[in-house]
Amino acid sequence: MANINEIAKRAGVSVSTVSRVLNRHPYVSESKRAAVQHVIDEMDYAPNRSAVDLIRKETRSIGVIMPFNDNQAFDQLLHGVLNRSVERDYTVTVLPTKYDPEKELSYLAMLKNKQLDGIIITSRSNAWSAIVPYAKYGTIVACEYTDHPEIGCAYMDRYASFIDTFQLLKDKGHTRVAFMTARGEESNSTQLTIKAYRQVFGNLPSAYHIRDCYSIDDGERAAKQLLDLECRPTAVYANGDEVAAGIYQHARSMQLRIPEDLAIIGQENQPVGIGLRLSTVDHQLVKVGEQAFDLTIEKSKDKVEIPYRLIMRQSCY
Amino acid sequence: MANINEIAKRAGVSVSTVSRVLNRHPYVSESKRAAVQHVIDEMDYAPNRSAVDLIRKETRSIGVIMPFNDNQAFDQLLHGVLNRSVERDYTVTVLPTKYDPEKELSYLAMLKNKQLDGIIITSRSNAWSAIVPYAKYGTIVACEYTDHPEIGCAYMDRYASFIDTFQLLKDKGHTRVAFMTARGEESNSTQLTIKAYRQVFGNLPSAYHIRDCYSIDDGERAAKQLLDLECRPTAVYANGDEVAAGIYQHARSMQLRIPEDLAIIGQENQPVGIGLRLSTVDHQLVKVGEQAFDLTIEKSKDKVEIPYRLIMRQSCY
DNA sequence: CTGAAAGCGCTAACAC
DNA sequence: GTGTTAGCGCTTTCAG
C-alpha cells in the first residue's frame, strides 16, 4: 500500500501537509485539504501505525495481566477495563500468565519495548520488588492494594470483606466454619483470608481450609473432604460462586439441607450463584476494572478503593 | 532509554552486530557477542517494538472481534484463542463491538494500518461484502461458515445441531417446543434456528420464539411469557445455559417439575448449567477459538468444522 | 499556510 | 565475521 510520500506526490503537496490533514491540524487551506483527502480516498491509504507509534513514543494500547482467562472473576475485571477502553479509544491486550513468574516478567518487559503504554495487573506471581522496577517504563496499576508509590491501585478491601463475612457467620451462631482459597500460602488473598479468620474465630483447624479451588469441580472436591470430617463445618465461605456451586451440589447429593445443615456464601455474584440462589460477597470487579483503566491512562498512582457488598440469598440468610 | 546506536558505540561494534546478537543470528564471534550482551545488560536496553514492526512489516499480534465481553460464549472463544497465542508467542487484542457496524469496520481497518496481522471474527454485524475487502490487508478468520474464499472458517455446524436437538425433543414426544435467540432476524444463528425448527416441526407459532435473550434475567422474562400462554410449551431450547437457568428458576418458582412439566436444554456447557444439572448442547467453543487462531497465523483460508456434542443431564433426558 | 529536512530505532542487503 | 548504508513511514521543528 502507498505511503505518505506517494500521497504527497500525487496530491502535489509536501508530506507535512499530508500529515497535517491526517491529524486534522488547523492551518491547512481547504483546497489542499480536499486535494489530499481525495488522493487518500482514491489510493485507499491508511497511515502505518508502527511508524506513528515509533515517532510519537506511545501506542495508546495497554495490557491486562491475568492468570487465567476462563475464570469469571478475571473476566469481570477485564470486562471493566474494556468498557472504558472503548470509550477512550485505547486498545487492550490480554496477557495470560497461568501464574508463571517468568511469563509475567516478559509481559512487563513490553513496557520497556514500548509496545504498551501501561499494564494492569489483576493478580501477580512476582514479588512487588521484581515488578516495581518496570514502572519507570510505563504505568503499572494493580487491582490490589500496595503502598508502593509507583503503583496505582484500584482495589477492594478484601480483608474487611472477609472480616465482615466471618463475623456475619459467627453472629448467626456458626462456630465451625470452613473456607476455600485459590493458590497456596504465597498469595495475598489467601493470607488475608487466613488472617481474617483468625481475627474472628481465633483458632483455625487446618482441615477447614481447602486450597487450590477455582471451579465447580474443586468445590465438589472440597465438600467431599469437609463433609467426611468427624466435625463437619456448619458453614462455608467459598472463594467464588462456582466453587460455592460445587459445594452446594455435593451437599445436596448427600441430602443435606441448605442452609439449615450447611450455610454457603460465595463471591463475585456470578451467574451460577444467581441460578442456585447462593448468597455472595460481590466485590464489584467490573467497577474495579473500570477504575484500573482510568488510573492507567491518567498515569495516576492513586489508591482507589471500590466498595463491596453482601448479597444475601437462600443459601445463607 | 538507549537505542541500538548507543549500544553499538559503547560495545565498540556496529549496529548490525548488535542487531545480530539481538536476533540470535549465527556468525557473530563469541567475544563480540559477549561484549554486546554486557552493554545491553548494563544499559538495561530493550529494542523498540514499533521500530521492529515497522521494518519487519508484521506485528505478531492479532485481534478478536466480539460483540460482548461479558458473555460466556464469547469468553470461551477468546479463551481458545489465548490458549494458542501464548504457545505461539502472539499477542491478542480484544475488540468489543456491541454489534456496532461502524466500530466493527474501524477494527477491521487496523489491518490496513498494519497494527494487526490478522483478525478473528466471533460474530459480526456487517455484511460479508463489507468485510471481505479488508482481507487483502491481513488474514480474516470467522467463527461461522462462509464460502467466501478469502475468509478462513473455524465453525460448528449450528444448523445440524439445531436439527438434532429439535428432533430429539420431538422423539421424546414433545410437540409444543419453544426456543430463544439472541439478536433479531438479521442474525445468522437466528435464521438457522428458525429454519431448523420448521424443518422438524413444520409450523412455528410466533409466541414460541423469544428474542433478545442473553442472560439469566432474559431467561426469566422468556419463561414468564411462555408459561403464561394458553398453550404452554412442554420443552424449551435456550440459546445458552444462562438463559436456560433463568427459565429453570422461573419454572421452579411456579412449582413446575423439571423435566416432567417442562424440559429444558441449554447451550455451551457453562458453569451455571453444570450447577443446575441442565442438559446442554456443547458447541466446544474453546476448540473453535483454538482452531481459529491456528488458521489465522497460518494465513489459511480453510473451512474447518468442529464437532458439537449433546450432554444430557436431569433437565431433559 | 506550506515545504525541506532531520530524525524516531531498527533490519538487511551489500561490501570487505 | 563485521561494518556501511539505505531505507521502513511518519511527525515535527524551522524557515519562509
XYZ file of C-alpha atoms (C1' of nucleotides) in Angstrom:
666
model
C 0.000 0.000 0.000
C 1.015 3.521 -0.636
C 2.831 5.610 1.921
C 2.665 9.245 2.827
C 5.261 10.257 0.237
C 3.211 8.762 -2.517
C 0.142 10.633 -1.370
C 2.066 13.893 -1.140
C 3.451 13.479 -4.613
C 0.103 12.693 -6.189
C -1.632 15.498 -4.396
C 1.115 17.896 -5.359
C 1.916 18.891 -1.785
C 4.571 18.065 0.778
C 4.399 15.244 3.254
C 3.956 17.734 6.060
C 0.735 18.881 4.550
C -0.489 15.330 4.189
C 0.436 14.681 7.775
C -1.474 17.771 8.786
C -4.656 16.683 7.129
C -4.235 13.180 8.529
C -4.065 14.602 12.023
C -6.722 17.246 11.497
C -4.376 20.124 12.128
C -5.691 23.611 11.598
C -3.878 25.917 9.195
C -4.363 23.858 6.075
C -6.125 25.576 3.212
C -9.374 23.982 2.337
C -8.307 23.459 -1.257
C -5.190 21.495 -0.344
C -7.029 19.589 2.318
C -9.595 18.496 -0.209
C -6.969 17.563 -2.752
C -5.083 15.469 -0.245
C -8.224 13.802 1.029
C -9.171 12.957 -2.489
C -5.914 11.171 -3.160
C -6.130 9.395 0.191
C -9.535 8.017 -0.690
C -8.532 7.194 -4.204
C -5.440 5.322 -3.122
C -7.211 3.687 -0.207
C -4.428 4.929 2.003
C -4.140 4.467 5.758
C -1.191 5.587 7.892
C 1.099 2.911 9.237
C 0.543 2.587 12.934
C 4.024 1.321 13.752
C 5.598 4.375 12.165
C 3.270 6.670 14.045
C 3.886 4.925 17.345
C 7.612 4.956 16.754
C 7.777 8.681 16.405
C 5.065 9.582 18.903
C 6.568 7.309 21.511
C 3.240 5.984 22.622
C 0.952 3.237 21.444
C -2.416 4.058 23.016
C -2.592 0.471 23.984
C -2.464 -1.195 27.369
C -2.131 -4.741 28.615
C -4.019 -6.687 31.256
C -2.062 -9.342 33.108
C -4.350 -12.104 34.281
C -3.537 -15.626 35.437
C -6.477 -17.258 33.688
C -8.961 -16.176 31.139
C -11.516 -18.862 31.829
C -12.272 -17.583 35.252
C -15.320 -15.458 35.855
C -13.626 -13.192 38.340
C -10.850 -12.170 35.991
C -13.318 -11.834 33.179
C -15.256 -9.327 35.213
C -12.135 -7.254 35.702
C -11.321 -7.448 32.006
C -14.859 -6.507 31.185
C -14.499 -3.338 33.239
C -11.257 -2.438 31.516
C -12.780 -2.955 28.084
C -15.840 -0.879 28.939
C -13.639 2.112 29.375
C -11.043 1.420 26.729
C -13.681 1.517 24.027
C -14.866 4.920 25.179
C -11.375 6.317 25.305
C -10.224 4.728 22.093
C -7.492 2.620 23.608
C -6.614 -0.850 22.581
C -6.291 -3.638 25.134
C -4.178 -6.722 25.004
C -4.784 -9.753 27.198
C -1.713 -11.187 28.893
C -2.411 -14.616 30.429
C 0.243 -15.894 32.831
C -1.090 -19.060 34.455
C 0.863 -17.671 37.367
C 4.180 -18.238 35.660
C 6.509 -15.586 37.089
C 8.774 -15.642 34.031
C 5.871 -15.086 31.718
C 4.665 -12.262 33.883
C 8.040 -10.558 33.708
C 8.143 -10.969 29.958
C 4.815 -9.154 29.750
C 6.092 -6.384 31.956
C 9.008 -6.055 29.557
C 6.558 -4.991 26.853
C 6.594 -1.661 28.624
C 10.317 -1.436 28.095
C 9.943 -2.378 24.451
C 7.463 0.458 24.115
C 4.883 -1.963 22.897
C 2.431 -0.986 25.629
C 1.858 2.317 27.405
C 0.656 0.713 30.579
C -0.221 -2.545 32.267
C -2.961 -3.519 34.674
C -2.131 -6.387 36.992
C -5.211 -8.272 38.112
C -3.179 -10.829 40.034
C 0.546 -11.362 40.203
C 3.008 -14.114 40.870
C 6.117 -11.985 41.287
C 7.042 -10.032 44.371
C 6.488 -6.303 44.146
C 10.198 -5.782 44.295
C 10.510 -7.533 40.952
C 7.614 -5.632 39.418
C 8.174 -2.076 40.593
C 11.340 -1.506 38.516
C 9.215 -1.745 35.368
C 7.150 1.213 36.461
C 9.762 3.552 35.047
C 8.969 2.306 31.539
C 5.214 2.751 31.728
C 2.262 2.976 34.054
C 1.525 -0.024 36.230
C -1.796 -0.301 38.009
C -2.736 -3.114 40.362
C -6.130 -4.484 41.339
C -4.980 -4.928 44.908
C -3.682 -2.516 47.488
C 0.023 -1.866 47.782
C 1.724 1.160 49.228
C 4.461 1.325 46.638
C 4.214 4.924 45.490
C 4.996 3.986 41.875
C 1.948 1.748 41.572
C -1.627 2.949 41.100
C -4.249 0.789 42.781
C -7.916 0.104 42.120
C -8.791 -2.311 44.875
C -11.430 -3.680 47.138
C -10.818 -4.062 50.835
C -10.597 -7.820 50.825
C -9.604 -8.049 54.432
C -12.590 -6.050 55.612
C -14.917 -8.109 53.463
C -13.548 -11.325 54.934
C -13.905 -9.996 58.444
C -17.474 -8.953 57.682
C -18.412 -12.294 56.267
C -16.855 -14.378 59.016
C -18.372 -12.122 61.636
C -21.759 -12.482 60.000
C -21.456 -16.232 60.152
C -20.321 -16.108 63.747
C -23.244 -13.841 64.684
C -25.586 -16.398 63.221
C -24.183 -18.900 65.647
C -21.768 -20.753 63.405
C -18.659 -21.888 65.179
C -17.448 -24.469 62.691
C -16.745 -22.502 59.536
C -14.644 -23.658 56.606
C -13.308 -21.666 53.677
C -11.615 -22.113 50.345
C -8.753 -20.271 48.714
C -7.171 -20.452 45.299
C -3.409 -20.533 45.384
C -1.262 -21.594 48.294
C 0.148 -19.554 51.123
C 2.094 -17.210 48.919
C -0.980 -15.429 47.617
C -2.031 -12.156 49.069
C -5.668 -13.050 49.080
C -5.041 -16.350 50.865
C -3.040 -14.617 53.549
C -5.781 -12.107 54.152
C -8.434 -14.775 54.390
C -6.482 -16.682 56.995
C -5.735 -13.565 58.955
C -9.381 -12.535 58.959
C -10.450 -15.999 60.010
C -8.118 -15.980 62.989
C -9.231 -12.498 63.883
C -12.836 -13.610 64.100
C -12.653 -17.223 65.220
C -9.273 -17.429 66.886
C -8.052 -20.894 66.092
C -8.096 -22.250 62.518
C -8.437 -26.045 62.280
C -6.321 -26.845 59.257
C -8.947 -29.173 57.828
C -11.247 -26.199 57.420
C -9.022 -24.539 54.890
C -9.236 -26.076 51.408
C -6.720 -24.858 48.830
C -6.496 -24.693 45.056
C -10.152 -24.074 44.435
C -11.215 -22.469 41.167
C -14.090 -24.374 39.623
C -17.263 -26.292 40.345
C -15.242 -29.498 40.412
C -12.918 -28.063 43.004
C -15.962 -27.147 45.065
C -17.229 -30.718 44.941
C -13.853 -31.999 45.995
C -13.785 -29.535 48.871
C -17.261 -30.516 50.000
C -16.318 -34.159 49.905
C -13.369 -33.538 52.205
C -15.297 -31.279 54.509
C -18.411 -33.388 54.871
C -16.420 -36.511 55.596
C -14.952 -34.856 58.633
C -15.806 -36.006 62.152
C -16.538 -32.474 62.986
C -18.367 -31.147 59.981
C -18.468 -27.425 59.396
C -21.908 -25.849 59.522
C -20.998 -23.062 57.156
C -18.535 -22.484 54.343
C -17.249 -19.357 52.708
C -16.176 -20.194 49.187
C -13.747 -18.101 47.192
C -16.098 -17.750 44.245
C -19.613 -18.705 43.262
C -18.508 -21.542 41.039
C -16.720 -23.193 43.914
C -19.753 -22.496 46.094
C -21.911 -24.184 43.461
C -19.794 -27.323 43.642
C -20.212 -27.402 47.382
C -23.934 -26.912 47.032
C -24.157 -29.781 44.566
C -22.300 -32.200 46.707
C -24.130 -31.235 49.866
C -27.448 -31.703 48.129
C -26.408 -35.057 46.798
C -25.825 -36.042 50.418
C -29.363 -34.918 51.225
C -28.163 -32.001 53.295
C -30.438 -29.014 53.536
C -29.069 -25.627 52.585
C -28.776 -23.523 54.693
C -30.124 -25.482 57.667
C -27.456 -28.186 57.582
C -24.871 -26.174 55.724
C -24.797 -22.457 55.052
C -22.906 -21.368 51.953
C -21.578 -17.989 50.888
C -19.757 -17.419 47.643
C -18.075 -14.468 45.997
C -18.448 -12.243 42.928
C -22.157 -12.588 42.199
C -21.695 -14.843 39.205
C -24.459 -16.389 37.091
C -24.197 -19.805 38.685
C -24.677 -18.197 42.086
C -27.727 -16.328 40.914
C -29.064 -19.546 39.447
C -28.578 -21.508 42.637
C -29.717 -18.636 44.884
C -26.405 -18.531 46.659
C -25.539 -15.694 48.984
C -22.432 -13.939 47.851
C -19.955 -11.181 48.529
C -19.836 -9.015 45.437
C -16.503 -7.251 45.162
C -17.765 -5.330 42.129
C -14.930 -6.414 39.953
C -16.305 -4.720 36.861
C -16.011 -1.390 38.637
C -12.540 -2.265 39.810
C -11.573 -2.898 36.193
C -13.035 0.389 35.040
C -11.216 2.287 37.735
C -7.973 0.498 36.949
C -8.241 1.570 33.342
C -8.830 5.186 34.269
C -5.842 5.227 36.576
C -3.711 3.698 33.869
C -4.348 6.211 31.160
C -4.176 9.104 33.580
C -0.808 7.735 34.676
C -2.133 8.089 38.182
C -0.598 6.431 41.196
C -3.645 6.962 43.349
C -5.048 4.260 45.565
C -8.782 3.972 44.954
C -10.980 1.667 46.988
C -14.094 0.151 45.463
C -16.784 -0.832 47.976
C -18.001 -4.408 48.201
C -21.462 -5.544 49.141
C -23.039 -8.612 50.622
C -25.935 -10.111 48.716
C -27.983 -12.428 50.845
C -29.952 -15.174 49.159
C -31.314 -18.522 50.250
C -28.045 -20.351 50.876
C -27.401 -18.289 53.995
C -29.645 -15.662 55.471
C 16.324 4.669 27.146
C 19.262 3.924 24.971
C 18.901 2.830 21.381
C 20.815 0.425 19.248
C 23.350 3.046 18.142
C 24.270 3.786 21.682
C 24.794 0.115 22.395
C 26.906 -0.314 19.291
C 29.090 2.624 20.200
C 29.679 1.506 23.760
C 30.389 -2.049 22.753
C 32.754 -0.847 20.060
C 30.895 -2.629 17.264
C 28.468 -1.683 14.509
C 24.720 -1.625 14.816
C 24.478 -4.657 12.576
C 26.402 -6.691 15.046
C 24.159 -5.537 17.837
C 21.146 -6.390 15.717
C 22.634 -9.795 15.071
C 23.048 -10.631 18.710
C 19.587 -9.275 19.428
C 18.113 -11.635 16.875
C 20.348 -14.570 17.713
C 21.908 -14.698 14.285
C 24.781 -17.074 13.765
C 28.091 -15.715 12.522
C 28.881 -13.491 15.442
C 32.124 -14.142 17.253
C 31.627 -15.170 20.812
C 33.807 -12.361 22.077
C 31.767 -9.643 20.371
C 28.536 -11.310 21.315
C 29.559 -11.262 24.943
C 30.703 -7.661 24.754
C 27.433 -6.566 23.216
C 25.384 -8.554 25.677
C 27.282 -6.999 28.502
C 26.500 -3.482 27.352
C 22.869 -4.432 26.770
C 22.545 -5.656 30.321
C 24.457 -2.761 31.730
C 22.360 -0.203 29.921
C 19.153 -2.098 30.571
C 18.422 -1.917 26.884
C 15.430 -3.413 25.053
C 14.678 -2.994 21.360
C 11.806 -0.737 20.404
C 8.966 -2.849 19.173
C 7.436 -0.192 16.928
C 10.690 0.188 15.044
C 10.992 -3.558 14.619
C 7.392 -3.920 13.474
C 7.804 -1.038 11.085
C 10.664 -2.611 9.262
C 9.541 -6.235 9.529
C 6.075 -5.342 8.328
C 4.366 -7.563 10.822
C 3.323 -7.196 14.414
C 2.819 -10.761 15.629
C -0.393 -9.595 17.104
C -3.970 -10.405 16.208
C -7.357 -9.044 17.172
C -10.563 -10.765 18.224
C -13.782 -9.021 17.289
C -16.515 -9.859 19.753
C -19.829 -8.132 20.422
C -19.680 -8.508 24.187
C -17.044 -9.487 26.624
C -19.352 -10.312 29.485
C -20.875 -13.237 27.714
C -19.752 -16.748 28.496
C -19.967 -17.942 24.937
C -17.642 -15.294 23.567
C -15.346 -15.754 26.507
C -14.982 -19.400 25.625
C -13.972 -18.460 22.113
C -11.484 -15.916 23.420
C -10.156 -18.452 25.857
C -9.394 -20.810 22.993
C -7.598 -18.090 21.065
C -5.500 -17.160 24.073
C -4.581 -20.774 24.773
C -2.827 -20.922 21.464
C -1.496 -17.403 21.270
C 0.551 -17.945 24.395
C 2.147 -21.047 22.941
C 2.957 -19.342 19.689
C 4.113 -16.118 21.245
C 1.496 -13.919 19.665
C -0.242 -11.049 21.307
C -4.029 -10.749 21.260
C -6.141 -7.659 21.387
C -9.821 -7.712 22.303
C -12.085 -5.704 20.028
C -15.570 -5.289 21.528
C -18.240 -4.017 19.140
C -21.576 -4.199 20.935
C -22.726 -5.024 17.424
C -21.967 -1.531 16.179
C -21.160 -1.931 12.469
C -19.065 1.263 12.372
C -16.975 0.117 15.275
C -16.505 -3.232 13.622
C -15.253 -1.606 10.453
C -12.880 0.586 12.404
C -11.392 -2.557 13.944
C -11.024 -4.152 10.544
C -9.145 -1.036 9.476
C -6.421 -1.912 11.982
C -5.343 -4.443 9.394
C -4.867 -1.656 6.897
C -2.919 0.392 9.407
C -0.658 -2.594 9.914
C -1.444 -2.590 13.562
C -2.670 -6.184 13.475
C -1.596 -9.130 11.331
C -4.974 -10.799 11.458
C -8.441 -10.660 12.924
C -10.791 -13.333 14.204
C -14.469 -12.517 13.948
C -16.529 -14.328 16.555
C -19.734 -12.615 15.483
C -20.293 -9.815 13.046
C -22.752 -7.043 12.374
C -21.611 -6.116 8.884
C -22.463 -7.992 5.730
C -19.662 -10.120 4.328
C -19.485 -7.832 1.342
C -18.333 -5.045 3.647
C -15.852 -7.255 5.479
C -14.196 -9.206 2.695
C -12.382 -6.201 1.165
C -10.264 -5.980 4.310
C -8.921 -9.456 3.731
C -6.330 -8.054 1.383
C -4.678 -6.214 4.278
C -4.453 -9.177 6.619
C -5.883 -12.554 7.484
C -9.529 -12.692 8.477
C -10.927 -15.806 10.106
C -14.555 -16.267 11.063
C -16.136 -18.479 13.698
C -19.003 -19.271 11.387
C -19.173 -20.864 7.988
C -18.991 -18.722 4.878
C -17.929 -19.753 1.434
C -16.040 -16.590 0.655
C -12.693 -17.960 -0.454
C -10.790 -15.105 1.223
C -12.096 -15.993 4.663
C -10.857 -18.860 6.816
C -13.509 -20.509 8.972
C -13.433 -22.419 12.242
C -17.057 -23.245 12.765
C -19.575 -25.600 14.250
C -22.472 -26.901 12.236
C -25.101 -24.913 14.023
C -27.869 -25.986 11.724
C -27.234 -29.668 12.250
C -27.052 -29.187 15.987
C -30.391 -27.410 15.965
C -31.949 -30.139 13.869
C -30.563 -32.766 16.227
C -31.881 -31.063 19.281
C -35.337 -30.381 17.957
C -35.562 -33.903 16.623
C -34.538 -35.272 19.987
C -37.302 -33.293 21.634
C -39.801 -34.437 19.052
C -38.778 -38.061 19.524
C -39.453 -37.696 23.206
C -42.990 -36.765 22.341
C -42.780 -33.008 22.649
C -44.952 -31.178 20.175
C -45.031 -27.788 21.848
C -41.432 -26.622 21.833
C -40.221 -23.061 22.346
C -36.782 -21.581 21.771
C -34.785 -18.440 22.378
C -32.440 -16.480 20.174
C -30.186 -13.518 20.774
C -30.388 -10.832 18.129
C -33.307 -10.286 15.792
C -33.937 -11.734 12.375
C -30.763 -10.384 10.834
C -28.507 -12.776 12.701
C -27.212 -15.883 11.052
C -27.734 -18.018 14.077
C -31.330 -16.889 14.491
C -32.089 -17.706 10.870
C -30.676 -21.180 11.242
C -32.611 -21.876 14.385
C -35.886 -20.915 12.754
C -35.111 -22.914 9.671
C -34.279 -25.998 11.712
C -37.416 -25.597 13.775
C -39.598 -25.501 10.689
C -37.751 -28.445 9.244
C -38.565 -30.567 12.271
C -41.901 -29.259 13.488
C -43.341 -27.616 10.421
C -45.263 -24.658 11.716
C -43.672 -22.187 14.138
C -46.153 -20.465 16.462
C -44.660 -16.998 16.821
C -45.187 -16.987 20.578
C -42.720 -19.858 20.857
C -39.817 -17.796 19.634
C -38.423 -15.393 22.247
C -35.819 -12.882 21.067
C -33.028 -10.849 22.616
C -32.025 -13.415 25.175
C -28.534 -13.247 26.667
C -28.688 -13.540 30.439
C -30.441 -15.229 33.331
C -32.813 -12.276 33.533
C -33.729 -12.684 29.891
C -34.446 -16.335 30.598
C -36.809 -15.422 33.415
C -38.583 -12.960 31.181
C -38.900 -15.596 28.481
C -40.256 -18.150 30.914
C -42.772 -15.648 32.172
C -44.088 -15.074 28.660
C -44.080 -18.729 27.748
C -45.700 -20.078 30.886
C -48.484 -17.515 30.761
C -49.524 -18.850 27.401
C -52.812 -20.716 26.930
C -50.893 -23.387 25.225
C -47.755 -23.773 27.267
C -44.724 -25.347 25.689
C -43.596 -28.613 27.237
C -39.967 -28.116 26.282
C -37.659 -25.204 25.582
C -34.358 -24.985 23.825
C -32.465 -21.985 25.181
C -29.665 -20.270 23.329
C -27.251 -20.575 26.229
C -27.109 -22.088 29.683
C -27.544 -18.771 31.433
C -30.801 -18.200 29.632
C -31.768 -21.802 30.396
C -31.012 -21.136 34.059
C -33.415 -18.201 34.089
C -36.113 -20.398 32.636
C -35.389 -23.074 35.196
C -35.650 -20.563 38.015
C -38.938 -19.168 36.924
C -40.444 -22.575 36.213
C -39.427 -23.791 39.646
C -40.873 -20.717 41.272
C -44.168 -21.700 39.637
C -43.827 -25.157 41.177
C -43.274 -26.811 37.836
C -41.264 -30.003 37.789
C -38.248 -30.197 35.527
C -38.289 -32.095 33.216
C -41.743 -33.633 33.765
C -43.654 -30.389 33.309
C -41.033 -28.578 31.323
C -37.946 -29.998 29.667
C -35.035 -27.593 29.244
C -31.962 -27.762 27.062
C -29.329 -25.069 27.020
C -26.138 -24.473 25.078
C -22.389 -24.229 25.668
C -21.972 -26.280 28.824
C -21.440 -23.335 31.098
C -20.928 -23.444 34.871
C -24.463 -22.405 35.689
C -25.740 -25.286 33.572
C -23.493 -27.747 35.330
C -24.659 -26.355 38.653
C -28.314 -26.706 37.793
C -27.851 -30.068 36.047
C -29.151 -28.711 32.780
C -28.846 -30.675 29.595
C -26.914 -28.750 27.013
C -25.551 -28.691 23.503
C -21.848 -28.060 23.786
C -20.524 -26.429 20.637
C -16.989 -26.702 22.009
C -16.297 -23.051 21.610
C -12.879 -23.253 23.213
C -11.806 -25.599 20.445
C -13.340 -23.317 17.865
C -11.245 -20.475 19.259
C -8.085 -22.548 19.170
C -8.704 -23.572 15.594
C -9.482 -20.003 14.598
C -6.161 -18.894 15.992
C -4.268 -21.571 14.113
C -5.932 -20.649 10.847
C -5.127 -17.021 11.430
C -1.418 -17.339 11.917
C -1.108 -19.891 9.142
C -2.917 -17.395 6.930
C -5.139 -20.292 5.974
C -8.476 -19.915 4.264
C -9.567 -23.428 5.125
C -13.017 -24.199 6.422
C -12.699 -26.381 9.499
C -15.697 -27.835 11.254
C -15.605 -28.506 14.984
C -17.994 -31.213 16.188
C -20.630 -30.426 18.778
C -21.965 -32.816 21.387
C -25.138 -33.209 23.365
C -24.722 -33.534 27.099
C -27.797 -34.950 28.747
C -28.433 -34.129 32.374
C -31.522 -34.015 34.549
C -33.375 -31.159 32.868
C -34.161 -33.317 29.869
C -33.336 -36.942 29.405
C -0.335 28.442 5.333
C 3.424 25.306 3.352
C 7.740 22.659 2.491
C 12.542 20.955 3.499
C 14.845 18.236 6.264
C 16.101 15.903 10.359
C 15.243 12.247 12.751
C 12.373 8.066 15.579
C 15.053 2.977 16.286
C 15.735 -0.791 13.804
C 16.862 -4.512 9.853
C 19.130 -6.269 5.995
C 21.430 -6.242 1.789
C 25.981 -5.480 0.255
C 30.754 -4.999 0.528
C 35.063 -6.181 2.626
C 32.594 -12.275 10.812
C 31.770 -7.368 10.646
C 30.655 -2.613 9.200
C 28.389 0.776 5.966
C 24.418 2.348 4.405
C 19.952 2.762 2.723
C 15.724 2.797 3.978
C 10.765 1.391 6.776
C 6.654 5.511 7.156
C 5.758 9.019 9.772
C 5.937 13.741 12.761
C 7.741 17.993 13.697
C 10.673 21.850 14.127
C 12.216 25.629 11.477
C 12.191 28.754 7.702
C 9.827 31.268 4.609
